[in-house]
PDB file of C-alpha atoms in Angstrom:
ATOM      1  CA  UNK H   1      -4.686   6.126 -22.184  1.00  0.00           C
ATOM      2  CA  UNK H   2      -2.903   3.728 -19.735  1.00  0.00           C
ATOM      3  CA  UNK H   3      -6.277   2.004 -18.258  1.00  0.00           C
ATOM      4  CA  UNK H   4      -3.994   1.951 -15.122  1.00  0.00           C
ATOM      5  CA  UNK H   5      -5.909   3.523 -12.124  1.00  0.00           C
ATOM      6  CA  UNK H   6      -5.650   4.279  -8.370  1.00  0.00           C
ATOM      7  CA  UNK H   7      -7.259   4.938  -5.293  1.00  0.00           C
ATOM      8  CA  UNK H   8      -7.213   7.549  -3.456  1.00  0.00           C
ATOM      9  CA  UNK H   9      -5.689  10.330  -4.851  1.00  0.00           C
ATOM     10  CA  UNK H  10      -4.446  11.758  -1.742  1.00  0.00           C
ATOM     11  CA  UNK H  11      -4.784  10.202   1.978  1.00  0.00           C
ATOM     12  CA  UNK H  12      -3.637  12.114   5.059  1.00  0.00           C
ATOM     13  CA  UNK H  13      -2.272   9.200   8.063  1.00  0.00           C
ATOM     14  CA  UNK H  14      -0.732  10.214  11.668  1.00  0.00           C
ATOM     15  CA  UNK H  15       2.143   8.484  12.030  1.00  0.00           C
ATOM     16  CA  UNK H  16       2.306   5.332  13.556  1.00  0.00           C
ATOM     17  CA  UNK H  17      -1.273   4.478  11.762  1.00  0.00           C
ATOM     18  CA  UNK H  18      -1.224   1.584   8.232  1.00  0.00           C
ATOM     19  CA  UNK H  19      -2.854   2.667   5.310  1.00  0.00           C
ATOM     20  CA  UNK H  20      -3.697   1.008   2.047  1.00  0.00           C
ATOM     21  CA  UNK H  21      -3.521   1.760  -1.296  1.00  0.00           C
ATOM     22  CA  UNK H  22      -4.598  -0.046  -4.312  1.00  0.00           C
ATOM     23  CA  UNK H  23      -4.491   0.319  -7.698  1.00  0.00           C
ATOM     24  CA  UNK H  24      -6.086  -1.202 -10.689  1.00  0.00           C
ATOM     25  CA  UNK H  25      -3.526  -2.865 -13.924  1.00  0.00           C
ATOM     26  CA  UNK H  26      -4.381  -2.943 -17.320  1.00  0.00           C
ATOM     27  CA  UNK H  27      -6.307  -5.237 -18.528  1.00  0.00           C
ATOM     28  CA  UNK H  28      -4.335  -8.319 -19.065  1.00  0.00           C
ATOM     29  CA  UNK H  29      -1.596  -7.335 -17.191  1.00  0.00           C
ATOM     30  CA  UNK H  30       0.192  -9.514 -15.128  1.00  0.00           C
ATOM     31  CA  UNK H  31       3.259  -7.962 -13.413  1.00  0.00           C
ATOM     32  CA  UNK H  32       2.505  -4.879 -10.872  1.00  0.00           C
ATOM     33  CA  UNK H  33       5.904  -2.713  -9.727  1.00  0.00           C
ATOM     34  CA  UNK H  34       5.008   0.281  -6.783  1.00  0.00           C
ATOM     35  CA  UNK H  35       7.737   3.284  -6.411  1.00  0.00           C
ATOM     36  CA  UNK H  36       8.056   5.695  -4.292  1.00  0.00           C
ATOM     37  CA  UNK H  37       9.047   8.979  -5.471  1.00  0.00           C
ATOM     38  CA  UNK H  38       9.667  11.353  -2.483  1.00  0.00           C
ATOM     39  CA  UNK H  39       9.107  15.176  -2.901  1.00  0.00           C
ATOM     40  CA  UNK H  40      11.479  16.331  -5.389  1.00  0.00           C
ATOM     41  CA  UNK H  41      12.994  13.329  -6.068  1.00  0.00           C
ATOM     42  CA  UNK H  42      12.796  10.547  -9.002  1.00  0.00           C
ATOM     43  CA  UNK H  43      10.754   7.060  -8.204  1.00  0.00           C
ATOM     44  CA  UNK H  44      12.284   4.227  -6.110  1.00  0.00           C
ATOM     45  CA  UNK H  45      11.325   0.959  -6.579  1.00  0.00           C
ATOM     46  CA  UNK H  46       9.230  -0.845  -4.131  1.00  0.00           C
ATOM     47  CA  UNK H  47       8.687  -3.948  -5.129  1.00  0.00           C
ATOM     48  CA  UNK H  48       6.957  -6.136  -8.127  1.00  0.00           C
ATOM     49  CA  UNK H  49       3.848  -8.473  -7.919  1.00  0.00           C
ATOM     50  CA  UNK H  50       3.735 -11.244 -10.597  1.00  0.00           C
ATOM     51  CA  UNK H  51       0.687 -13.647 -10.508  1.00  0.00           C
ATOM     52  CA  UNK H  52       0.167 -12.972  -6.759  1.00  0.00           C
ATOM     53  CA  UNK H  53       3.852 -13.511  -5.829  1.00  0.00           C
ATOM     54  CA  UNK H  54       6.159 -10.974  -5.042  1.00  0.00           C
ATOM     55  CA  UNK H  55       8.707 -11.112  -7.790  1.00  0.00           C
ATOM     56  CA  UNK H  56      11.565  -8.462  -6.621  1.00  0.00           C
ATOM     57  CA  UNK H  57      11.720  -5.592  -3.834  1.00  0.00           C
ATOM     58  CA  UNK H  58      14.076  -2.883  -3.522  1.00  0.00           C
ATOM     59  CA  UNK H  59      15.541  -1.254  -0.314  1.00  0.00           C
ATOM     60  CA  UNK H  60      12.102  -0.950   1.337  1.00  0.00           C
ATOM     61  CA  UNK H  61      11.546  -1.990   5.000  1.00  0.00           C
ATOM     62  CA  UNK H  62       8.942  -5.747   5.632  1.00  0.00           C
ATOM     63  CA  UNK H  63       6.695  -2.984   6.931  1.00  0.00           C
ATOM     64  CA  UNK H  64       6.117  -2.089   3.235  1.00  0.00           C
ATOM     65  CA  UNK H  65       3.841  -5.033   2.185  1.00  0.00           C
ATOM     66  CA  UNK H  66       1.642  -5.468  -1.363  1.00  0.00           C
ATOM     67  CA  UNK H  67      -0.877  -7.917  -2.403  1.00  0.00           C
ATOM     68  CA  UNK H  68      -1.793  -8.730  -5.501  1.00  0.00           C
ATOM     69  CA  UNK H  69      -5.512 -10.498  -7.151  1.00  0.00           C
ATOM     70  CA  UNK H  70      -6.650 -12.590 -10.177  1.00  0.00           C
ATOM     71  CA  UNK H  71      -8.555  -9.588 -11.192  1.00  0.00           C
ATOM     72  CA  UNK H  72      -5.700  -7.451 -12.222  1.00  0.00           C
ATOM     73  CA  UNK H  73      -5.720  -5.579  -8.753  1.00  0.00           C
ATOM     74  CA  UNK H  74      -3.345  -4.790  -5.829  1.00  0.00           C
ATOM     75  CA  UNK H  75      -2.569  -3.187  -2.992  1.00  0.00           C
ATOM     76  CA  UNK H  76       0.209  -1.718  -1.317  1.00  0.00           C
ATOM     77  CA  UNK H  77      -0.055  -1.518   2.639  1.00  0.00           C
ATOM     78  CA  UNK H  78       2.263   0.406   4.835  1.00  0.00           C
ATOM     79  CA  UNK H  79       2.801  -0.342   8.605  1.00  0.00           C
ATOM     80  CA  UNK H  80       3.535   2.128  11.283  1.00  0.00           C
ATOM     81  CA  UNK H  81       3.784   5.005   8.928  1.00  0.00           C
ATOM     82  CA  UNK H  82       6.318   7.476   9.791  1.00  0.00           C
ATOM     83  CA  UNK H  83       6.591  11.125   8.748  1.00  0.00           C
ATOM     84  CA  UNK H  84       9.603  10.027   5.488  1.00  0.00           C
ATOM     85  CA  UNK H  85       6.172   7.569   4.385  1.00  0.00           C
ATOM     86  CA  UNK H  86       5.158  10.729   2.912  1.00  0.00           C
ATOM     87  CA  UNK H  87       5.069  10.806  -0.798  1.00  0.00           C
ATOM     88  CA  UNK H  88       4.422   9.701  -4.440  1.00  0.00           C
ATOM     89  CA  UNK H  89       3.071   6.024  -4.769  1.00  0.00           C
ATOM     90  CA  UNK H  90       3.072   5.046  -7.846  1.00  0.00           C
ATOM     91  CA  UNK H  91       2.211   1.638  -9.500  1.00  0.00           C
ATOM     92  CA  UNK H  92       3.098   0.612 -12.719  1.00  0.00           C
ATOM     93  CA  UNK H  93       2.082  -2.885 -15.103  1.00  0.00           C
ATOM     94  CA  UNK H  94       3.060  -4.436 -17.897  1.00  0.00           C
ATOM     95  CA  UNK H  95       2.627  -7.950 -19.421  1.00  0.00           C
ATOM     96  CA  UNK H  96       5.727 -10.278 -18.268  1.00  0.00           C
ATOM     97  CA  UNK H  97       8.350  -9.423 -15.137  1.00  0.00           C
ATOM     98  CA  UNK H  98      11.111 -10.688 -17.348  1.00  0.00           C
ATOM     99  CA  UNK H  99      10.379  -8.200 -20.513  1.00  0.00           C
ATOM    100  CA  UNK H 100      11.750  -4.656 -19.963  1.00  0.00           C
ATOM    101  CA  UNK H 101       9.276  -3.254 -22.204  1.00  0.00           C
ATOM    102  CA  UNK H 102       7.648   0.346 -21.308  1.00  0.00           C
ATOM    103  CA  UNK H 103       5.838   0.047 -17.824  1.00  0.00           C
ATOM    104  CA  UNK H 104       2.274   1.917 -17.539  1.00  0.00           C
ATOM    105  CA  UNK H 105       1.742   4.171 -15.189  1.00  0.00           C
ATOM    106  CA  UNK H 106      -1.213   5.308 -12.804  1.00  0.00           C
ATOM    107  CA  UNK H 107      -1.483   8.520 -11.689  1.00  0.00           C
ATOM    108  CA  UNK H 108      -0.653   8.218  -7.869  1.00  0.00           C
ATOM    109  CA  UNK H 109      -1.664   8.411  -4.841  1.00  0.00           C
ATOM    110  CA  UNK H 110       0.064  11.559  -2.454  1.00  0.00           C
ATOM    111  CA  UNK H 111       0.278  10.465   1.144  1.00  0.00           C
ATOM    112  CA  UNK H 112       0.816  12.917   3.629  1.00  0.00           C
ATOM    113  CA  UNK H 113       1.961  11.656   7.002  1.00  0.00           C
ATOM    114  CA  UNK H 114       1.585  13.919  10.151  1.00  0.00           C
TER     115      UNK H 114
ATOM    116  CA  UNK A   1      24.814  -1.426  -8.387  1.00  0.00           C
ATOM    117  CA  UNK A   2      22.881   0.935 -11.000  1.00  0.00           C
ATOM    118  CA  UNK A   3      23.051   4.079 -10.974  1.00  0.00           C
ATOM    119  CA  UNK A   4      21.144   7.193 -12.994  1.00  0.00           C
ATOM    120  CA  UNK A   5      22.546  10.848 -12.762  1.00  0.00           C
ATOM    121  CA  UNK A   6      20.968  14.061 -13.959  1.00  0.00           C
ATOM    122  CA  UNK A   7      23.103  16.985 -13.393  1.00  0.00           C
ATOM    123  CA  UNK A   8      20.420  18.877 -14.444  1.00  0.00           C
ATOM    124  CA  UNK A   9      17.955  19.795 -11.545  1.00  0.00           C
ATOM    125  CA  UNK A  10      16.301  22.492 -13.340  1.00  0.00           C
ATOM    126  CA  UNK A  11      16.108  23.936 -16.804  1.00  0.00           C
ATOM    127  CA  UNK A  12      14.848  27.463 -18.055  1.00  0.00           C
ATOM    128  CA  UNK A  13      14.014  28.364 -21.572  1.00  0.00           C
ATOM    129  CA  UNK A  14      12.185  30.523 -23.732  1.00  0.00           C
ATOM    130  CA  UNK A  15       8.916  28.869 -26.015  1.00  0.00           C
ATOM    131  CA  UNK A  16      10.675  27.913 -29.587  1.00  0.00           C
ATOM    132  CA  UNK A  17      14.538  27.506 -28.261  1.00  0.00           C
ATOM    133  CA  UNK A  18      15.669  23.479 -28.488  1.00  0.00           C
ATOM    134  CA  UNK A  19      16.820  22.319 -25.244  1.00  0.00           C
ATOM    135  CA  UNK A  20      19.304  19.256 -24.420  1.00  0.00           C
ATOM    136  CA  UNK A  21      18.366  17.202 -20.614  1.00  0.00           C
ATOM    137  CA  UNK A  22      21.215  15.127 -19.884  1.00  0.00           C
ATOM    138  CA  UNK A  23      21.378  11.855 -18.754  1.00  0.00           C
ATOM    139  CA  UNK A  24      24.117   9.804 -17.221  1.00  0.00           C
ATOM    140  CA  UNK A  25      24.421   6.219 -16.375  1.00  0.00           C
ATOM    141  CA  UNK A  26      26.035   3.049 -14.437  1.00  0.00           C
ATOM    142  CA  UNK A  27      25.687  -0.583 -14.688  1.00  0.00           C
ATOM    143  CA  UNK A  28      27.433  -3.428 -14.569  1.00  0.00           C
ATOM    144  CA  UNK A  29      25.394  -4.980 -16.797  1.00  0.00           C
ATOM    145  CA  UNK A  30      25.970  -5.934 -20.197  1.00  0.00           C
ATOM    146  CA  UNK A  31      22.821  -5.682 -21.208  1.00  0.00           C
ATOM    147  CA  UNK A  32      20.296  -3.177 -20.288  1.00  0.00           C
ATOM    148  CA  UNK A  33      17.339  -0.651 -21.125  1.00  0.00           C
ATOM    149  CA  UNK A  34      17.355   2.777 -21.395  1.00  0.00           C
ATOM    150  CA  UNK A  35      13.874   5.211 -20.431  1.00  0.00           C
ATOM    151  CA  UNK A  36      12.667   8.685 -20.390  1.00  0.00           C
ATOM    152  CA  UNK A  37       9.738   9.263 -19.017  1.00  0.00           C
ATOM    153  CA  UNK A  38       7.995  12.766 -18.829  1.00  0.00           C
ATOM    154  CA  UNK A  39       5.584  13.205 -15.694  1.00  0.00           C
ATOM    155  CA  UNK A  40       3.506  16.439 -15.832  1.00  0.00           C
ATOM    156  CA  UNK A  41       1.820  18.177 -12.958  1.00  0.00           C
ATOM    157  CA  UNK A  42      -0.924  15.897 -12.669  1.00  0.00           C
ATOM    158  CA  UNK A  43       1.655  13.215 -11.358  1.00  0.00           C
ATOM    159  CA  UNK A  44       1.409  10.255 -13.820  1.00  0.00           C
ATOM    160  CA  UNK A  45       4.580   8.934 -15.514  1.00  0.00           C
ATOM    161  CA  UNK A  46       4.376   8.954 -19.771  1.00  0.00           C
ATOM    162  CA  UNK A  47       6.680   6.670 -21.347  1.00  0.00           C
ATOM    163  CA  UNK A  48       8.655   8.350 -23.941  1.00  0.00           C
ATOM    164  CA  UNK A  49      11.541   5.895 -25.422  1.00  0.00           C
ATOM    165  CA  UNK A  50      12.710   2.934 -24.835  1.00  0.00           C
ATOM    166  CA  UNK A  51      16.288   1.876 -26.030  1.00  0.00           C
ATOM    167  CA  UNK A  52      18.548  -1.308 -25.360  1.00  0.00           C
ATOM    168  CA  UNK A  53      21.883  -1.018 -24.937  1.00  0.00           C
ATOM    169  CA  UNK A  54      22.680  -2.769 -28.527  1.00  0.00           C
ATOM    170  CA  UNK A  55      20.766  -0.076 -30.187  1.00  0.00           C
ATOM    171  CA  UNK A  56      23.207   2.607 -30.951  1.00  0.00           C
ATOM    172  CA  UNK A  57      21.075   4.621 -33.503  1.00  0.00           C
ATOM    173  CA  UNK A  58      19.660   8.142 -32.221  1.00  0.00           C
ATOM    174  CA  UNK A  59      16.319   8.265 -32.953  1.00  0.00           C
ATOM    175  CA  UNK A  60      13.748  11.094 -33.336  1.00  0.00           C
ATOM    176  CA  UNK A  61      10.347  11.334 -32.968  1.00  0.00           C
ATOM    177  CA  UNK A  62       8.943  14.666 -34.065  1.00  0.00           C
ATOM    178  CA  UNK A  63      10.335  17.514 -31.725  1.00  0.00           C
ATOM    179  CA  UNK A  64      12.219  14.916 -29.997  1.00  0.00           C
ATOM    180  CA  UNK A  65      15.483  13.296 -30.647  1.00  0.00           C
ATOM    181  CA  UNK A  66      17.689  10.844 -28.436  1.00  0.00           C
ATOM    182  CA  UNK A  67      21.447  11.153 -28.897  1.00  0.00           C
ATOM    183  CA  UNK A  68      23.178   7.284 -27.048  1.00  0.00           C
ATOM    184  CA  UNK A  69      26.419   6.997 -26.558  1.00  0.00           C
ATOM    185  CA  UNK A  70      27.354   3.542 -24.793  1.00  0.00           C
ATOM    186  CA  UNK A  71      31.298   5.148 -24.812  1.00  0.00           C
ATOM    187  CA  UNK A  72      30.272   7.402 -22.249  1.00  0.00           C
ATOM    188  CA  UNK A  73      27.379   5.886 -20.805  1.00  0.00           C
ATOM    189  CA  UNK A  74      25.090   8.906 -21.692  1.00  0.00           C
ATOM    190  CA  UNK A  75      21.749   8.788 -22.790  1.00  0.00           C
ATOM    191  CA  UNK A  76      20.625  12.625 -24.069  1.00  0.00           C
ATOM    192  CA  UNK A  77      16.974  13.806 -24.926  1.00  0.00           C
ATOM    193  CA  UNK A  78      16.547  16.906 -26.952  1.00  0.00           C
ATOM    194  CA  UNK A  79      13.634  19.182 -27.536  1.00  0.00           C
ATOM    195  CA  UNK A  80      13.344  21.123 -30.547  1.00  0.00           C
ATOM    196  CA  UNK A  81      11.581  24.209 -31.067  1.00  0.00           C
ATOM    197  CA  UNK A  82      10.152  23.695 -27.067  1.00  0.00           C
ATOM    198  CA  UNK A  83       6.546  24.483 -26.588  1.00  0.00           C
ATOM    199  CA  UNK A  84       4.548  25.399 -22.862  1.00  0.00           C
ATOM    200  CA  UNK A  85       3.620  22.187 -23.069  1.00  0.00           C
ATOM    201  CA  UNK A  86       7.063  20.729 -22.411  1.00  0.00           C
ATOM    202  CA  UNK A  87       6.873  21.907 -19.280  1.00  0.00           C
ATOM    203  CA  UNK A  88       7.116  19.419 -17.141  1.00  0.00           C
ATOM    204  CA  UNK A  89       9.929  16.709 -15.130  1.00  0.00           C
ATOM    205  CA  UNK A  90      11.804  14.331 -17.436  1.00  0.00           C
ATOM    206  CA  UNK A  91      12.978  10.976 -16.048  1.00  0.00           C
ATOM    207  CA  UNK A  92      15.705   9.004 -17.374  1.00  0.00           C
ATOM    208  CA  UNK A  93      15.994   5.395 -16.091  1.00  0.00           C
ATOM    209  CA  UNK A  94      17.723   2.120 -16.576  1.00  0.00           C
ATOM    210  CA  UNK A  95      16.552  -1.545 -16.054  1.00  0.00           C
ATOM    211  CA  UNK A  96      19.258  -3.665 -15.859  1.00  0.00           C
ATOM    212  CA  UNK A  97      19.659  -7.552 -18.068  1.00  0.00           C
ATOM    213  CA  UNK A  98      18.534  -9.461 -14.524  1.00  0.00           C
ATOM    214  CA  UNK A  99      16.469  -7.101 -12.930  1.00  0.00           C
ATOM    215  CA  UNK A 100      13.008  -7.802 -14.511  1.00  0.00           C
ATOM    216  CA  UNK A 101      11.749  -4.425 -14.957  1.00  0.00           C
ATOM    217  CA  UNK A 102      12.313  -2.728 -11.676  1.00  0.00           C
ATOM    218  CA  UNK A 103      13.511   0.769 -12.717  1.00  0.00           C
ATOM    219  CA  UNK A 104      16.446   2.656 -11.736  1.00  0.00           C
ATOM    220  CA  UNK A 105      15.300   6.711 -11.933  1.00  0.00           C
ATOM    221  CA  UNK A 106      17.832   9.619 -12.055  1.00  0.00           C
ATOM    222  CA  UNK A 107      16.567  12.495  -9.828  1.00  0.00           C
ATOM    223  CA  UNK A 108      14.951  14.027 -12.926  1.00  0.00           C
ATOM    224  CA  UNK A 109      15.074  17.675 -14.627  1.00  0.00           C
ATOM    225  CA  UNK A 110      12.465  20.285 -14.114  1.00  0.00           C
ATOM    226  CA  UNK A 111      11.757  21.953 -17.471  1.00  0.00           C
ATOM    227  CA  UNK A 112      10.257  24.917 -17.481  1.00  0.00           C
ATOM    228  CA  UNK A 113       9.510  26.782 -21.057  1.00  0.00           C
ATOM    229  CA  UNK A 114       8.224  30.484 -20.788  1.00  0.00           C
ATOM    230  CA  UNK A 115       6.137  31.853 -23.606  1.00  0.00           C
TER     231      UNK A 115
END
């Protein structure tokens, strides 16, 4: 078992709306990475959280924004959603950022944007 | 730039026959890591293997045996004797020497295995 968790499983958003995800590291955990894995598609990289500083983003828009807390939490939020918003998120932790060691993964949350 | 290719969108066999899922891969990097990851229905990624790119050897792990080849940048995972249970879409991925761990995923490969 992972011990990584998320919340909510699935969320339904109108476009143009923000929504906010979070999800729950391992214990002792550090580093945070969210993906987004499209319909069919494999994950892309969001971005990576390390001790409440963003540590690395991919090709994701500044409306694509994550926080991260002491108590091995974080959030992803996502401004003016638009209908390609809908997806996969997935988060993923591990101990260090620098250590490409096997990344644990939550289950997901599906967001459906209409 | 990174890059992961499998050719294979979709794979078809019959419970007991072994089955190869190919992976392909760029980097410029001279160092780098090597995934699979399997992620059934329910959604959540499993970790599989891990190899670095100075690790030649194949390895196997009960049903399951990785064939690397750094000559051709390919990175192989077979199933022996598949089961129902291998049902499910395999990830390879790559995380390059400077990139932390930020993953670079191929499309994937939809296995299905019919009793």
């Amino acid at each position: 078992e992972t011990g990584v968790t998320q919340s909510p499983t699935h969320l339904i958003k109108t476009r143009g709306q923000q929504v906010t995800l979070r999800c729950s590291s391992q214990s002792g955990h550090n580093t945070v990475s969210w993906y987004q894995q499209a319909l069919g598609q494999g994950p892309q990289f969001i971005f990576q959280y390390y001790r409440e500083e963003e540590n690395g983003r991919g090709n994701f828009p500044p409306r694509f924004s994550g926080l991260q807390f002491p108590n091995y939490s974080s959030e992803l939020n996502v401004n003016a959603l638009e209908l390609d918003d809908s997806a996969l998120y997935l988060c993923a932790s591990n101990d260090e950022p620098g250590q490409p060691y096997e990344q644990y993964f939550g289950p997901g949350t599906r967001l459906t944007v209409t | 730039a990174q890059k992961v290719t499998q050719a294979q969108t979709e794979i078809s066999v019959v419970e007991k026959e072994d089955v190869t899922l190919d992976c392909v891969y760029e980097t410029r990097d001279t160092t780098y890591y090597l995934f699979w990851y399997k992620q059934p229905p329910s959604g959540e990624l499993v970790f599989l293997i891990r190899r670095n790119s100075f690790d030649e050897q194949n390895e196997i792990s009960g049903r399951y045996s990785w064939n690397f080849q750094k000559s051709t940048s390919s990175f192989n995972f077979t199933i022996t004797a598949s089961q129902v249970v291998d049902s499910a879409v395999y990830f390879c991925a790559l995380s390059g020497n400077n990139a932390g761990n930020m993953l670079t995923f191929g499309g994937g490969t939809r296995l299905m295995v019919k009793p």
